[in-house]
Amino acid sequence: MSKVALITGITGQDGAYLAEFLLKKGYIVHGLKRRTSMFNTDRIDHLYQDPHIENRNLILHYGDLTDSMNLTRIIQETQPDEIYNLAAMSHVKVSFDTPEYTANADGIGTLRILEAVRLLGLTEKTRIYQASTSELYGLVQEVPQRETTPFYPRSPYAVAKMYAYWITVNYREAYKMHASNGILFNHESPLRGETFVTRKITRAVSKIVLGVQDNLFLGNLSAQRDWGHAKDYIKAMYLILQQDEPSDYVIATGITTTVRDFVKLAFAEAGVTVTFAGEGVDEKGIIASIDETKFIEKVGEKYLAGLKEQIGKAVVHVDPAYFRPTEVELLIGDPTKSKTRLGWEPEYDLQGLVEDMMKSDIKLMKKDDYLKEGGYRVMNYFE
Ligand code: NAP
Ligand code: GDD
């Protein structure tokens, strides 16, 4: 008998990788997707199965974390062995603009799922993974952050996720449910949403080296994040639900890097050296030199002459519009518990992550039609 998983947020970065991973393991995967005016399934189109096919193992359901009855019906119909609650309004800066909606979806949404499982009498059958976050540590009380580090959330997103964290713990203790939190530090990939900083950087750097964009505007260049690869992190989610006992785990690399250094690494991946000069809002990233052999290998000879004209020019600038009302300056996780108890080991280091993202974005931005359009939407990641 195949195991049945329900993934909320299946159209997101993590949902797409997790769905692919579980399907390969022989699961029947149900996914919750929102109704949108345009298709929002780009990331899972390669997994899609026509509804007229018999014995499908990927089935999508319209739904929303803000709709209890809809969630209850889907859980009743699908009778999942495992629920991965990945759906969320996941952008920290946007949560300052939409705090009430964020609380509803990210906080109460988790309660709706837990309560549906309880009311449907599935507490012994269904295991629940809650997508908790290193944003809970916010104004960090300890370095590095581990499972026992006190939380100090710094955004409406993090406060909503704090409710979700504790309601998961509470349902575990009150009703003996197999409900666990993965406290995941930032994880990125070629599928990362385009407005998160790493993807914003790799997309912009790709366009700059191809000569179709002049400047990249960023916010806080000194913020430090513990960045891993989403492909590694979804394996940890799976491992958490395979344990006999539910528990909460930090998933991180243990290494932290500034946004500024991520920019340098992204350019370096194309053979371009960028140096930073100036301070505060006047800080600039300037193209200092080009390793021509590497540039030709990674980007292509026909783009070299154009970029050489940019040597000495500032291409990275600070725009305070991207500052947050309250910022999380430093995140660095201690993954000891997940390594020892789950046996979780990431395959990618930061260099491998940047290489994967840059390779994918250079390829994507090169597409003739994409460049002609000055394109925004990302097409077919899995080509
Ligand atoms: P993502 O790419 O932004 O995906 C979020 C998913 O949630 C999308 O499928 C989105 O649907 C869906 N969604 C948003 N609001 C919803 C609602 N009201 N009802 C139903 N679905 C909704 O996020 P991700 O990076 O994959 O992250 C997955 C989860 O892990 C999130 O809960 C996030 O907060 C958490 N997390 C992420 C990281 C990280 O570094 N990536 C770290 C820690 C925790 P659409 O496609 O229609 O927008
Ligand atoms: N998005 C963005 N855009 N961030 C910028 C920019 C910019 O132009 N310039 C600097 N930053 C800084 C932010 O201020 C923040 O300190 C850091 O880059 C990372 O920002 P994001 O990539 O937006 O991610 P995040 O750390 O706020 O949140 C992500 O990771 C969390 C886990 O720690 C999201 O995936 C959350 O959903 C997740 O919980």
Short mmCIF file of C-alpha atoms and ligand atoms in Angstrom, two decimals:
data_model
loop_
_atom_site.label_atom_id
_atom_site.label_comp_id
_atom_site.label_asym_id
_atom_site.label_seq_id
_atom_site.Cartn_x
_atom_site.Cartn_y
_atom_site.Cartn_z
CA MET A 1 0.00 0.00 0.00
CA SER A 2 1.38 3.40 -0.97
CA LYS A 3 1.62 6.02 1.74
CA VAL A 4 -0.54 9.09 1.20
CA ALA A 5 0.83 12.59 1.72
CA LEU A 6 -0.97 15.92 1.63
CA ILE A 7 1.23 18.92 0.87
CA THR A 8 -0.11 22.41 1.43
CA GLY A 9 1.96 24.92 -0.54
CA ILE A 10 2.74 22.36 -3.24
CA THR A 11 3.13 25.13 -5.84
CA GLY A 12 5.91 26.79 -3.81
CA GLN A 13 9.66 26.14 -3.84
CA ASP A 14 9.69 23.49 -1.11
CA GLY A 15 6.36 21.95 -2.12
CA ALA A 16 7.64 21.28 -5.63
CA TYR A 17 10.84 19.58 -4.49
CA LEU A 18 9.02 17.62 -1.77
CA ALA A 19 6.30 16.41 -4.16
CA GLU A 20 8.94 15.16 -6.60
CA PHE A 21 10.84 13.47 -3.75
CA LEU A 22 7.77 11.72 -2.28
CA LEU A 23 6.50 10.59 -5.70
CA LYS A 24 9.89 8.96 -6.30
CA LYS A 25 9.45 7.15 -2.99
CA GLY A 26 6.14 5.72 -4.20
CA TYR A 27 3.77 8.02 -2.28
CA ILE A 28 0.40 9.15 -3.51
CA VAL A 29 0.70 12.91 -3.22
CA HIS A 30 -2.23 15.27 -2.78
CA GLY A 31 -1.50 18.96 -3.11
CA LEU A 32 -3.43 22.03 -2.03
CA LYS A 33 -3.32 24.78 -4.59
CA ARG A 34 -4.92 28.21 -4.61
CA ARG A 35 -7.17 29.44 -7.35
CA THR A 36 -5.32 32.21 -9.19
CA SER A 37 -6.15 34.15 -12.34
CA MET A 38 -3.07 32.72 -14.08
CA PHE A 39 -1.57 29.26 -13.81
CA ASN A 40 0.53 28.96 -10.65
CA THR A 41 1.82 25.44 -11.19
CA ASP A 42 5.02 26.20 -13.14
CA ARG A 43 7.15 24.48 -10.53
CA ILE A 44 5.19 21.21 -10.63
CA ASP A 45 4.12 21.09 -14.28
CA HIS A 46 6.67 18.32 -14.93
CA LEU A 47 4.88 16.19 -12.32
CA TYR A 48 1.33 17.01 -13.41
CA GLN A 49 -0.98 14.17 -14.42
CA ASP A 50 -4.13 14.68 -16.44
CA PRO A 51 -7.24 14.12 -14.27
CA HIS A 52 -8.52 11.62 -16.84
CA ILE A 53 -5.63 9.24 -16.19
CA GLU A 54 -6.59 6.36 -13.92
CA ASN A 55 -4.59 5.66 -10.75
CA ARG A 56 -2.94 9.06 -10.63
CA ASN A 57 -0.38 9.53 -7.90
CA LEU A 58 -0.40 13.33 -7.94
CA ILE A 59 -3.77 14.95 -7.30
CA LEU A 60 -4.28 18.68 -6.87
CA HIS A 61 -7.13 20.21 -4.86
CA TYR A 62 -8.24 23.82 -4.82
CA GLY A 63 -7.97 25.19 -1.33
CA ASP A 64 -6.76 27.87 1.00
CA LEU A 65 -5.33 27.90 4.51
CA THR A 66 -7.88 30.53 5.47
CA ASP A 67 -10.84 28.19 4.77
CA SER A 68 -11.41 25.64 7.55
CA MET A 69 -14.24 23.77 5.89
CA ASN A 70 -12.29 23.32 2.71
CA LEU A 71 -9.24 22.02 4.63
CA THR A 72 -11.39 19.65 6.67
CA ARG A 73 -13.07 18.25 3.56
CA ILE A 74 -9.77 17.69 1.76
CA ILE A 75 -8.24 15.95 4.77
CA GLN A 76 -11.36 13.81 5.13
CA GLU A 77 -11.32 12.85 1.45
CA THR A 78 -7.61 12.13 1.23
CA GLN A 79 -7.08 10.46 4.66
CA PRO A 80 -3.37 11.34 4.61
CA ASP A 81 -0.69 9.42 6.50
CA GLU A 82 1.44 12.56 6.44
CA ILE A 83 0.58 16.25 6.12
CA TYR A 84 3.33 18.68 5.22
CA ASN A 85 2.01 22.16 6.03
CA LEU A 86 4.23 24.29 3.81
CA ALA A 87 1.67 26.86 2.68
CA ALA A 88 2.26 30.38 3.94
CA MET A 89 2.51 34.01 3.04
CA SER A 90 6.24 33.51 3.29
CA HIS A 91 7.70 36.95 2.53
CA VAL A 92 8.92 38.75 5.65
CA LYS A 93 8.85 42.27 4.16
CA VAL A 94 5.37 41.77 2.66
CA SER A 95 4.07 40.62 6.06
CA PHE A 96 4.48 44.20 7.30
CA ASP A 97 2.04 45.25 4.55
CA THR A 98 -0.42 42.37 5.10
CA PRO A 99 -0.13 41.56 8.82
CA GLU A 100 -3.72 40.41 9.39
CA TYR A 101 -3.81 38.11 6.39
CA THR A 102 -0.39 36.73 7.36
CA ALA A 103 -1.64 35.95 10.88
CA ASN A 104 -4.71 34.27 9.44
CA ALA A 105 -2.91 32.10 6.88
CA ASP A 106 0.40 31.40 8.65
CA GLY A 107 -0.84 31.27 12.24
CA ILE A 108 -4.48 30.20 12.33
CA GLY A 109 -4.01 28.17 9.14
CA THR A 110 -1.88 25.73 11.11
CA LEU A 111 -4.52 25.49 13.83
CA ARG A 112 -7.15 24.71 11.18
CA ILE A 113 -5.15 21.73 9.97
CA LEU A 114 -4.40 20.38 13.44
CA GLU A 115 -8.01 20.77 14.52
CA ALA A 116 -9.32 19.14 11.33
CA VAL A 117 -7.11 16.11 11.97
CA ARG A 118 -8.37 15.93 15.55
CA LEU A 119 -12.06 16.35 14.70
CA LEU A 120 -11.83 13.75 11.95
CA GLY A 121 -10.44 11.20 14.41
CA LEU A 122 -7.14 10.96 12.55
CA THR A 123 -4.81 11.78 15.45
CA GLU A 124 -3.27 8.31 15.49
CA LYS A 125 -3.03 7.93 11.73
CA THR A 126 -1.88 11.30 10.44
CA ARG A 127 1.56 12.74 11.12
CA ILE A 128 1.99 16.48 10.71
CA TYR A 129 5.01 18.52 9.68
CA GLN A 130 4.82 22.25 10.40
CA ALA A 131 7.09 24.57 8.39
CA SER A 132 8.59 26.59 11.20
CA THR A 133 11.38 29.04 10.62
CA SER A 134 14.63 30.53 11.85
CA GLU A 135 12.78 33.89 11.70
CA LEU A 136 11.43 32.85 15.13
CA TYR A 137 14.86 33.68 16.57
CA GLY A 138 14.67 37.22 15.13
CA LEU A 139 16.65 39.40 17.52
CA VAL A 140 18.84 36.49 18.38
CA GLN A 141 19.27 35.57 22.03
CA GLU A 142 22.06 33.05 21.41
CA VAL A 143 24.64 32.34 18.69
CA PRO A 144 24.36 29.85 17.06
CA GLN A 145 20.63 29.22 17.38
CA ARG A 146 19.49 25.76 18.48
CA GLU A 147 16.19 24.11 19.48
CA THR A 148 16.46 25.52 23.01
CA THR A 149 17.26 29.14 22.01
CA PRO A 150 14.46 31.52 23.10
CA PHE A 151 12.41 33.08 20.31
CA TYR A 152 12.25 36.84 19.64
CA PRO A 153 10.20 37.32 16.44
CA ARG A 154 10.73 40.57 14.53
CA SER A 155 7.96 40.67 11.91
CA PRO A 156 4.25 39.90 11.56
CA TYR A 157 5.36 36.83 9.60
CA ALA A 158 7.55 35.59 12.45
CA VAL A 159 4.89 36.32 15.08
CA ALA A 160 2.32 34.35 13.07
CA LYS A 161 4.80 31.49 12.69
CA MET A 162 5.41 31.61 16.45
CA TYR A 163 1.73 30.88 17.06
CA ALA A 164 1.92 28.05 14.53
CA TYR A 165 5.01 26.63 16.26
CA TRP A 166 3.41 26.57 19.70
CA ILE A 167 -0.01 25.32 18.59
CA THR A 168 1.79 22.40 16.94
CA VAL A 169 3.62 21.66 20.20
CA ASN A 170 0.36 22.06 22.14
CA TYR A 171 -1.59 19.60 19.97
CA ARG A 172 1.27 17.15 20.27
CA GLU A 173 1.20 17.37 24.06
CA ALA A 174 -2.58 17.66 24.52
CA TYR A 175 -3.75 15.04 22.02
CA LYS A 176 -0.61 12.90 21.62
CA MET A 177 -0.44 13.77 17.95
CA HIS A 178 2.64 13.05 15.85
CA ALA A 179 3.12 16.74 15.09
CA SER A 180 6.59 18.22 14.63
CA ASN A 181 8.22 21.52 13.79
CA GLY A 182 11.12 21.80 11.38
CA ILE A 183 12.84 25.07 12.29
CA LEU A 184 14.38 25.61 8.89
CA PHE A 185 16.98 28.25 8.21
CA ASN A 186 16.94 29.98 4.81
CA HIS A 187 17.06 27.57 1.92
CA GLU A 188 17.26 28.55 -1.69
CA SER A 189 17.38 27.00 -5.16
CA PRO A 190 16.74 27.74 -8.81
CA LEU A 191 13.04 27.47 -7.88
CA ARG A 192 13.26 30.16 -5.18
CA GLY A 193 10.65 32.93 -5.40
CA GLU A 194 12.04 35.85 -7.40
CA THR A 195 11.69 38.44 -4.61
CA PHE A 196 13.76 36.64 -1.98
CA VAL A 197 17.23 38.11 -1.87
CA THR A 198 19.30 35.21 -3.25
CA ARG A 199 17.08 34.72 -6.30
CA LYS A 200 16.76 38.45 -6.83
CA ILE A 201 20.56 38.54 -6.92
CA THR A 202 21.13 35.53 -9.19
CA ARG A 203 18.48 36.74 -11.66
CA ALA A 204 19.87 40.27 -11.74
CA VAL A 205 23.52 39.19 -11.95
CA SER A 206 22.63 36.88 -14.84
CA LYS A 207 20.95 39.74 -16.68
CA ILE A 208 23.82 42.13 -15.95
CA VAL A 209 26.45 39.75 -17.33
CA LEU A 210 24.27 39.13 -20.40
CA GLY A 211 24.03 42.88 -20.95
CA VAL A 212 20.25 43.24 -20.54
CA GLN A 213 20.19 44.97 -17.15
CA ASP A 214 22.39 47.73 -15.77
CA ASN A 215 21.75 47.87 -12.04
CA LEU A 216 20.72 45.84 -9.02
CA PHE A 217 19.09 47.63 -6.07
CA LEU A 218 19.18 45.91 -2.68
CA GLY A 219 18.40 46.74 0.95
CA ASN A 220 20.51 45.69 3.93
CA LEU A 221 23.77 44.34 2.49
CA SER A 222 25.13 43.42 5.92
CA ALA A 223 22.33 41.02 6.93
CA GLN A 224 23.73 37.54 7.55
CA ARG A 225 21.91 34.35 6.69
CA ASP A 226 22.60 30.63 7.04
CA TRP A 227 21.78 29.60 3.47
CA GLY A 228 21.30 25.97 2.39
CA HIS A 229 19.80 24.23 -0.64
CA ALA A 230 16.05 23.46 -0.65
CA LYS A 231 16.73 20.03 -2.16
CA ASP A 232 18.57 19.07 1.03
CA TYR A 233 16.02 20.66 3.36
CA ILE A 234 12.95 18.83 2.05
CA LYS A 235 14.73 15.55 2.87
CA ALA A 236 14.89 16.69 6.50
CA MET A 237 11.10 17.29 6.47
CA TYR A 238 10.57 13.73 5.32
CA LEU A 239 12.98 12.32 7.92
CA ILE A 240 11.22 14.23 10.71
CA LEU A 241 7.95 12.44 9.94
CA GLN A 242 9.63 9.01 9.76
CA GLN A 243 10.78 9.18 13.41
CA ASP A 244 8.94 7.08 16.00
CA GLU A 245 8.54 10.12 18.22
CA PRO A 246 7.55 13.63 17.14
CA SER A 247 9.95 16.43 17.99
CA ASP A 248 11.26 19.82 16.83
CA TYR A 249 14.47 20.18 14.82
CA VAL A 250 16.75 22.96 13.63
CA ILE A 251 17.75 22.43 10.00
CA ALA A 252 20.73 24.59 9.04
CA THR A 253 24.27 24.48 7.65
CA GLY A 254 26.03 26.17 10.59
CA ILE A 255 27.64 28.76 8.28
CA THR A 256 26.48 32.35 7.87
CA THR A 257 27.18 34.78 5.03
CA THR A 258 26.31 38.43 4.35
CA VAL A 259 24.07 39.53 1.50
CA ARG A 260 27.09 41.50 0.21
CA ASP A 261 29.19 38.31 0.02
CA PHE A 262 26.37 36.45 -1.72
CA VAL A 263 26.43 39.16 -4.41
CA LYS A 264 30.20 38.71 -4.82
CA LEU A 265 29.81 34.92 -5.06
CA ALA A 266 27.09 35.23 -7.71
CA PHE A 267 29.25 37.51 -9.89
CA ALA A 268 32.29 35.29 -9.27
CA GLU A 269 30.31 32.35 -10.63
CA ALA A 270 30.30 34.21 -13.97
CA GLY A 271 34.03 35.04 -13.69
CA VAL A 272 33.37 38.65 -12.61
CA THR A 273 34.98 40.30 -9.58
CA VAL A 274 32.82 42.88 -7.82
CA THR A 275 34.22 45.02 -5.00
CA PHE A 276 32.21 47.17 -2.60
CA ALA A 277 33.05 50.76 -1.67
CA GLY A 278 31.29 53.43 0.38
CA GLU A 279 29.05 53.12 3.41
CA GLY A 280 25.38 52.90 4.32
CA VAL A 281 23.00 53.97 1.56
CA ASP A 282 26.00 55.19 -0.48
CA GLU A 283 27.63 51.78 -0.66
CA LYS A 284 28.16 50.54 -4.23
CA GLY A 285 29.22 47.28 -5.83
CA ILE A 286 31.65 47.97 -8.68
CA ILE A 287 32.79 45.64 -11.47
CA ALA A 288 36.54 45.41 -10.85
CA SER A 289 37.74 42.75 -13.29
CA ILE A 290 36.74 39.80 -15.45
CA ASP A 291 38.35 36.38 -15.65
CA GLU A 292 37.79 36.04 -19.39
CA THR A 293 38.32 32.27 -19.60
CA LYS A 294 35.77 31.65 -16.86
CA PHE A 295 33.34 34.20 -18.30
CA ILE A 296 33.46 32.54 -21.73
CA GLU A 297 32.91 29.12 -20.16
CA LYS A 298 30.03 30.17 -17.87
CA VAL A 299 28.34 32.95 -19.83
CA GLY A 300 29.54 32.91 -23.45
CA GLU A 301 32.04 34.75 -25.63
CA LYS A 302 29.51 36.96 -27.40
CA TYR A 303 28.61 38.73 -24.13
CA LEU A 304 32.21 39.51 -23.11
CA ALA A 305 32.79 42.74 -25.05
CA GLY A 306 29.62 44.28 -23.60
CA LEU A 307 30.55 43.52 -20.03
CA LYS A 308 34.13 44.76 -20.46
CA GLU A 309 32.64 48.21 -21.06
CA GLN A 310 31.16 48.02 -17.56
CA ILE A 311 34.51 47.61 -15.78
CA GLY A 312 34.85 50.35 -13.18
CA LYS A 313 31.10 51.03 -13.14
CA ALA A 314 28.81 50.66 -10.13
CA VAL A 315 26.16 48.00 -10.74
CA VAL A 316 24.94 47.28 -7.20
CA HIS A 317 23.24 50.04 -5.19
CA VAL A 318 21.38 50.38 -1.90
CA ASP A 319 17.71 51.38 -1.96
CA PRO A 320 16.25 51.99 1.53
CA ALA A 321 12.84 50.93 0.17
CA TYR A 322 14.02 47.37 0.80
CA PHE A 323 14.87 47.99 4.47
CA ARG A 324 12.48 46.39 6.96
CA PRO A 325 10.88 48.23 9.89
CA THR A 326 12.54 45.70 12.19
CA GLU A 327 15.35 43.60 10.75
CA VAL A 328 16.81 40.20 11.57
CA GLU A 329 20.53 40.91 11.30
CA LEU A 330 22.10 37.53 11.97
CA LEU A 331 20.98 33.94 11.64
CA ILE A 332 23.23 30.93 12.10
CA GLY A 333 21.89 27.55 13.12
CA ASP A 334 23.30 24.61 15.03
CA PRO A 335 22.13 21.46 13.21
CA THR A 336 23.60 18.99 15.74
CA LYS A 337 20.24 17.47 16.73
CA SER A 338 19.10 16.89 13.15
CA LYS A 339 22.46 15.40 12.20
CA THR A 340 22.62 13.03 15.16
CA ARG A 341 18.94 12.08 15.51
CA LEU A 342 17.77 12.19 11.90
CA GLY A 343 21.08 11.34 10.25
CA TRP A 344 20.48 14.39 8.02
CA GLU A 345 23.48 15.50 5.96
CA PRO A 346 23.22 18.25 3.32
CA GLU A 347 24.84 17.58 -0.04
CA TYR A 348 25.21 21.21 -1.14
CA ASP A 349 27.50 23.83 0.37
CA LEU A 350 27.04 27.56 -0.34
CA GLN A 351 29.35 27.43 -3.36
CA GLY A 352 27.33 24.55 -4.81
CA LEU A 353 24.09 26.43 -4.16
CA VAL A 354 25.29 29.60 -5.91
CA GLU A 355 26.60 27.54 -8.82
CA ASP A 356 23.25 25.77 -9.22
CA MET A 357 21.25 29.01 -9.08
CA MET A 358 23.53 30.96 -11.42
CA LYS A 359 23.72 28.16 -13.97
CA SER A 360 19.94 27.95 -14.04
CA ASP A 361 19.35 31.71 -14.22
CA ILE A 362 21.96 32.36 -16.93
CA LYS A 363 20.28 29.66 -19.01
CA LEU A 364 16.84 31.07 -18.30
CA MET A 365 17.75 34.68 -19.06
CA LYS A 366 19.47 33.69 -22.29
CA LYS A 367 16.27 32.47 -23.82
CA ASP A 368 15.76 34.74 -26.82
CA ASP A 369 12.06 35.22 -26.21
CA TYR A 370 12.69 35.97 -22.56
CA LEU A 371 15.22 38.66 -23.37
CA LYS A 372 13.02 40.19 -26.05
CA GLU A 373 10.16 40.45 -23.63
CA GLY A 374 12.47 41.89 -20.96
CA GLY A 375 10.69 38.99 -19.27
CA TYR A 376 9.49 38.72 -15.77
CA ARG A 377 7.81 35.37 -15.38
CA VAL A 378 9.98 32.33 -15.04
CA MET A 379 9.20 29.53 -17.43
CA ASN A 380 9.90 25.86 -17.20
CA TYR A 381 12.61 25.49 -14.59
CA PHE A 382 13.02 21.81 -15.27
CA GLU A 383 14.08 21.99 -18.92
P1 NAP B 1 6.96 29.75 -1.13
O1 NAP B 1 7.79 29.38 -2.30
O2 NAP B 1 6.58 31.17 -0.89
O3 NAP B 1 5.63 28.86 -1.21
C1 NAP B 1 4.53 29.11 -0.38
C2 NAP B 1 3.38 28.24 -0.83
O4 NAP B 1 2.25 28.53 -0.01
C3 NAP B 1 2.92 28.47 -2.27
O5 NAP B 1 2.50 27.25 -2.81
C4 NAP B 1 1.73 29.39 -2.09
O6 NAP B 1 0.81 29.34 -3.15
C5 NAP B 1 1.13 28.79 -0.85
N1 NAP B 1 0.21 29.68 -0.15
C6 NAP B 1 0.40 30.95 0.24
N2 NAP B 1 -0.67 31.41 0.91
C7 NAP B 1 -1.58 30.40 0.93
C8 NAP B 1 -2.88 30.26 1.45
N3 NAP B 1 -3.49 31.25 2.09
N4 NAP B 1 -3.52 29.07 1.27
C9 NAP B 1 -2.93 28.07 0.61
N5 NAP B 1 -1.69 28.14 0.08
C10 NAP B 1 -1.03 29.30 0.24
O7 NAP B 1 7.63 29.25 0.22
P2 NAP B 1 8.79 28.14 0.44
O8 NAP B 1 10.10 28.84 0.37
O9 NAP B 1 8.53 26.96 -0.40
O10 NAP B 1 8.57 27.80 1.98
C11 NAP B 1 7.69 26.76 2.37
C12 NAP B 1 7.27 26.97 3.81
O11 NAP B 1 8.43 26.96 4.65
C13 NAP B 1 6.58 28.29 4.11
O12 NAP B 1 5.64 28.05 5.12
C14 NAP B 1 7.68 29.18 4.64
O13 NAP B 1 7.15 30.18 5.48
C15 NAP B 1 8.52 28.17 5.39
N6 NAP B 1 9.94 28.44 5.49
C16 NAP B 1 10.67 28.72 4.37
C17 NAP B 1 12.04 28.90 4.48
C18 NAP B 1 12.89 29.20 3.27
O14 NAP B 1 14.02 29.66 3.45
N7 NAP B 1 12.42 28.90 2.07
C19 NAP B 1 12.66 28.80 5.74
C20 NAP B 1 11.87 28.49 6.84
C21 NAP B 1 10.53 28.29 6.72
P3 NAP B 1 1.01 30.22 -4.50
O15 NAP B 1 1.99 29.46 -5.35
O16 NAP B 1 -0.36 30.27 -5.06
O17 NAP B 1 1.54 31.55 -4.05
N1 GDD B 2 14.01 40.15 -0.13
C1 GDD B 2 15.02 41.01 -0.07
N2 GDD B 2 15.19 41.90 -1.07
N3 GDD B 2 15.85 40.94 0.98
C2 GDD B 2 16.91 41.80 1.00
C3 GDD B 2 17.14 42.73 -0.02
C4 GDD B 2 16.23 42.80 -1.10
O1 GDD B 2 16.37 43.59 -2.02
N4 GDD B 2 18.27 43.41 0.29
C5 GDD B 2 18.73 42.92 1.44
N5 GDD B 2 17.89 41.96 1.89
C6 GDD B 2 18.04 41.23 3.16
C7 GDD B 2 16.79 41.22 4.01
O2 GDD B 2 16.64 42.46 4.72
C8 GDD B 2 17.08 40.04 4.92
O3 GDD B 2 17.89 40.44 6.00
C9 GDD B 2 17.91 39.11 4.03
O4 GDD B 2 18.31 39.88 2.89
C10 GDD B 2 17.15 37.87 3.55
O5 GDD B 2 15.91 38.31 3.01
P1 GDD B 2 14.95 37.28 2.23
O6 GDD B 2 15.69 36.59 1.16
O7 GDD B 2 13.73 38.05 1.85
O8 GDD B 2 14.62 36.17 3.31
P2 GDD B 2 14.23 36.26 4.86
O9 GDD B 2 15.43 35.81 5.63
O10 GDD B 2 13.63 37.55 5.21
O11 GDD B 2 13.07 35.17 4.95
C11 GDD B 2 13.23 33.91 4.32
O12 GDD B 2 13.83 32.99 5.18
C12 GDD B 2 13.05 32.70 6.36
C13 GDD B 2 13.88 31.71 7.19
O13 GDD B 2 14.82 32.40 7.95
C14 GDD B 2 11.82 33.45 3.88
O14 GDD B 2 11.94 32.29 3.08
C15 GDD B 2 10.95 33.12 5.08
O15 GDD B 2 9.72 32.53 4.63
C16 GDD B 2 11.71 32.12 5.96
O16 GDD B 2 10.96 31.80 7.09
#
